[in-house]
């Protein structure tokens, strides 16, 4: 079984290449994804290989990209729309929320929309208000959507392969901060990571970290550096999140800290905290804490104050360790 | 089918649609139906286009397209089931009345957000182009819809990618209470120019004129594989919906448009062309009414869907969250 | 002090009338709000009185309505855009989330957007998927927006008056199910209900209900009918919610049930539950429960199964009463 | 001001803008600036329009409008402060470079989502109409922007309500990597027809042509209180931004457009008209460079805003949630 050291951009690129070669139903569409190879180079080389009918450079209209992808999916294709930055998805929000997400339901199951919407999200590249947003809660709150976010190149490939077999619309959120910052050993052939299953990336007994996407390395670095005896759960699937894994871990540790970059209020941390206090109240020995982005737009020059970091995670650890 | 048969079939669908429309409007007043958007006045333009289509063509229709559906073969029972939201409704009683769907006849599922069907229609047309198929897509919408973002997105995409797509604007001159003059400063067919697309205008109240125009345009789209915008001018004879009271905004000097009733115009034409006699027409109307009355009463007896039905089809397989919520609620 | 028995439609209508008469900066704009008086008749008579330049019938373009209102507000007017049904707001979502909500921040405080966006929301009128949505969580998750929802005619007037004095964008969500179903005594003159302050509509010791909008009467009926010894908190302001009132009550009762119509996952109940488990874990004697709409699109024929009701609230009460 | 003074002022702004543009691009390569969208090539069209405006006119500009801002009086220091995001930046370092704002000179705050400034521009124009003021609004955007929903919404609203609004499309023929030919099937000025609006095309590389056209159109808008769409044809000489590599998509046969450099064209014109001599031009350029170098070095020393600054201006008064989060983070 051969494999390569790849970063996330390379992992996604080679996975698309692999899947497109064997399935001519797959069509990529988006702004600057063809000749230019995408502003993050994720689709580089694919138009040259598969032609401009399969790797479509679209006009500047997110509404049109998502809407057209929905129609393609309804006609049996497997579209992969790209939104250049997640921040620009909101003009397409009606197509996502009222069309893609509700098509199967409203048609009594007669029509469905197998599409995988790829988009880079999150901060860390000095993108300011409009190139840094983490909007996953908007999507996760929308019944009918499925929301994934890989935290490393290996998972990116496995999750993307699962998403491409899935028969409902998937939001594939790529933490742009991790695009090139980490590599993993990625097998050349296909493998899949199941949708809805979290990954236990570190095991311990004192507390449980629940996180995903760009915050996984941040949490892992903190935990290893300070030898914290903690479970660290990488959700991988944000919606439907893996309640069972979370619950089992927190029943064991009695303490939970949720870490994400998205704003705290009504972010995923809110849902997971509520989930836990509904079901694990007898097991909890400390407050469930959230370490998140604040409820402000994303700043430019001072973005490091926005992003959760080691210091803030340690503060939370200290706070719950006061409870026994 | 020769021309006579073609038009007799068309007229029959018009009459059937009118009978169904009357029946549902009346039933709504009696509290037997929850809501409805009448289709009276838009029969000729829909059916005139429908006459030119093939079975494999795909329709991204809107909520006023009952005549179109009936002409293409959707049984009245299916329409009534949707309006009732009963357990025979293919949509399982989930959508408000007037939000039809018929996979068998290639009608997509109607949404409420106005014009949101248009961008997906470009995707369907793209699939046809990509797969080198021969069929085409038709997308329908009202005059009000031309103000929406979705209209702009779809028109431009269709033109840029040379898609085999007929945009049918059913200009009934009102978007609820807003007359066409206040929606935009130009005639709708001219909007095609902004996309480098062909645009035409036709009298949508006249079945024969509509058929001629549609035939020409549909043939061109089939041959040239490029989109067209057809503005079919009509008039909304009824209220916007059964919840609407046009007296609020259609003041005395504004007519209800019934002087241009497409059914009456079609009847005159059928007689002139010797396609039907007055007596035959009367019989078709009486038969339509009887058929509809019978089917309606029959479908009305069908029970509501089972409560557990509301928890399926959110995803292909229900996730644990929905399963849990279902357990709590039922 | 004279007053009248009014329903919510009348209360909002007469408040707009009152405010418009004294401030010519107020402009209403929306679909069918003029001659037609709005599909729910909330703006009836106002165009006849104030003219079509101040009560503008717009083309069918929510994006344009919200976008134009933003520009009016930036130029010193006080626009009141109406979105005919909240379900149709999503084509304007970019203008809301990326423009209105972020204008003050991105301009360093130089520009701000005082606009009050009115829209009917929620189910109960057999509106199916697209005339029943409760999207408040989308707005509450958006830093920069303020979200209000009155539960009765009296509050509707007082909150609307506060909103119209506020210098940032306000989402004024009107529970359409309550438009005509309840009346209150509404004073003729102006009074205001502060933004950010909840109302304690029932007092008790055994548990705390946190709710808002259309669910307030449902909770109140259940509590009075079954003589439940409970605090019932009507949020009135959904964002920023009144953490202090909630916290004080739950510290007293030790039990909390959050009730709303919006889908459970990432609905306001998630945030309030997380807020409580961060701060009141020592006081809690039972799980924090949520009684909400399920995570499915809103159905038509069987909508009564979607809406939280007395039976479901009683089930939750029974469940937490097992804990002592 | 007489014509000569008018054009000398214009040319000076062009030269200053070009010097500033060079400086920022170079500094970005040296890691002294985070990001930037060059404005080279679009000086003449912006300044040609700016020359015809009054102080009270309101500009809903986009990210490439530095020449416009400089000509209207915004000091280079303010532009540099924004690009640096330093503590003197009126936006408090919150926005990426190229997202300017200047309340004093009636420039609104630039957003990233393309064309999202256009619907608000209609609201500003509506206020003018409603208050019976005499000023007008200018909204600027690129060619790529004409594909957006916001363009459609704004164009229609402006036309329907007869708003005093100049839509300036700065057609530099590229939307990042997508050439104009693949964005739409028609020339942009023709899109005005779809809204019943006047549309014109002008050579945006030629300051004199641009001024003439703008003068006529702006006068018309002032008098008739109706919108216009001006397509100013230019060319994006530089990359889309400092993150962009045009070699990926501008293949050998596609030029970078510098053969039509508006600065060179303007210089020729200034000399022909005896507004400036060659020597004066050279001096203006040298002075511009020196001025910019000096100001840039000065502003570069200004420190970043204080960390607590990121927590204000979300609302007029911070709410308890933000206060609490600030406490946790600082
Ligand atoms: C996006 C959106 N906004 C508002 C509405 C409410 N609404 C339903 S139909 C309608 C008017 C549609 O007019 P038109 O497109 O002319 O179609 P017609 O009803 O006249 O056939 C409006 C405003 C909606 N359904 N969707
Ligand atoms: C809604 C939206 N989609 C995508 C982007 C990313 N983007 C930034 S500029 C740009 C191209 C804009 O082209 P044009 O309007 O011609 O302006 P130009 O940059 O050429 O001046 C794109 C796609 C964006 N900022 N906003
Ligand atoms: Mg209409
Ligand atoms: Mg351009």
Short mmCIF file of C-alpha atoms in Angstrom, two decimals, chain A residues 27 92 105 134 171 177 187 197 205 276 311 315:
data_model
loop_
_atom_site.label_atom_id
_atom_site.label_comp_id
_atom_site.label_asym_id
_atom_site.label_seq_id
_atom_site.Cartn_x
_atom_site.Cartn_y
_atom_site.Cartn_z
CA UNK A 27 -18.29 18.33 -12.07
CA UNK A 92 -26.38 31.80 -1.91
CA UNK A 105 -38.17 16.56 2.37
CA UNK A 134 -16.31 30.36 10.63
CA UNK A 171 -20.85 21.28 3.44
CA UNK A 177 -5.13 27.82 8.21
CA UNK A 187 -2.43 6.41 1.07
CA UNK A 197 -18.05 9.42 13.61
CA UNK A 205 -8.92 10.55 32.25
CA UNK A 276 -24.18 17.08 27.72
CA UNK A 311 -3.10 30.41 26.96
CA UNK A 315 -7.05 29.11 31.66
#
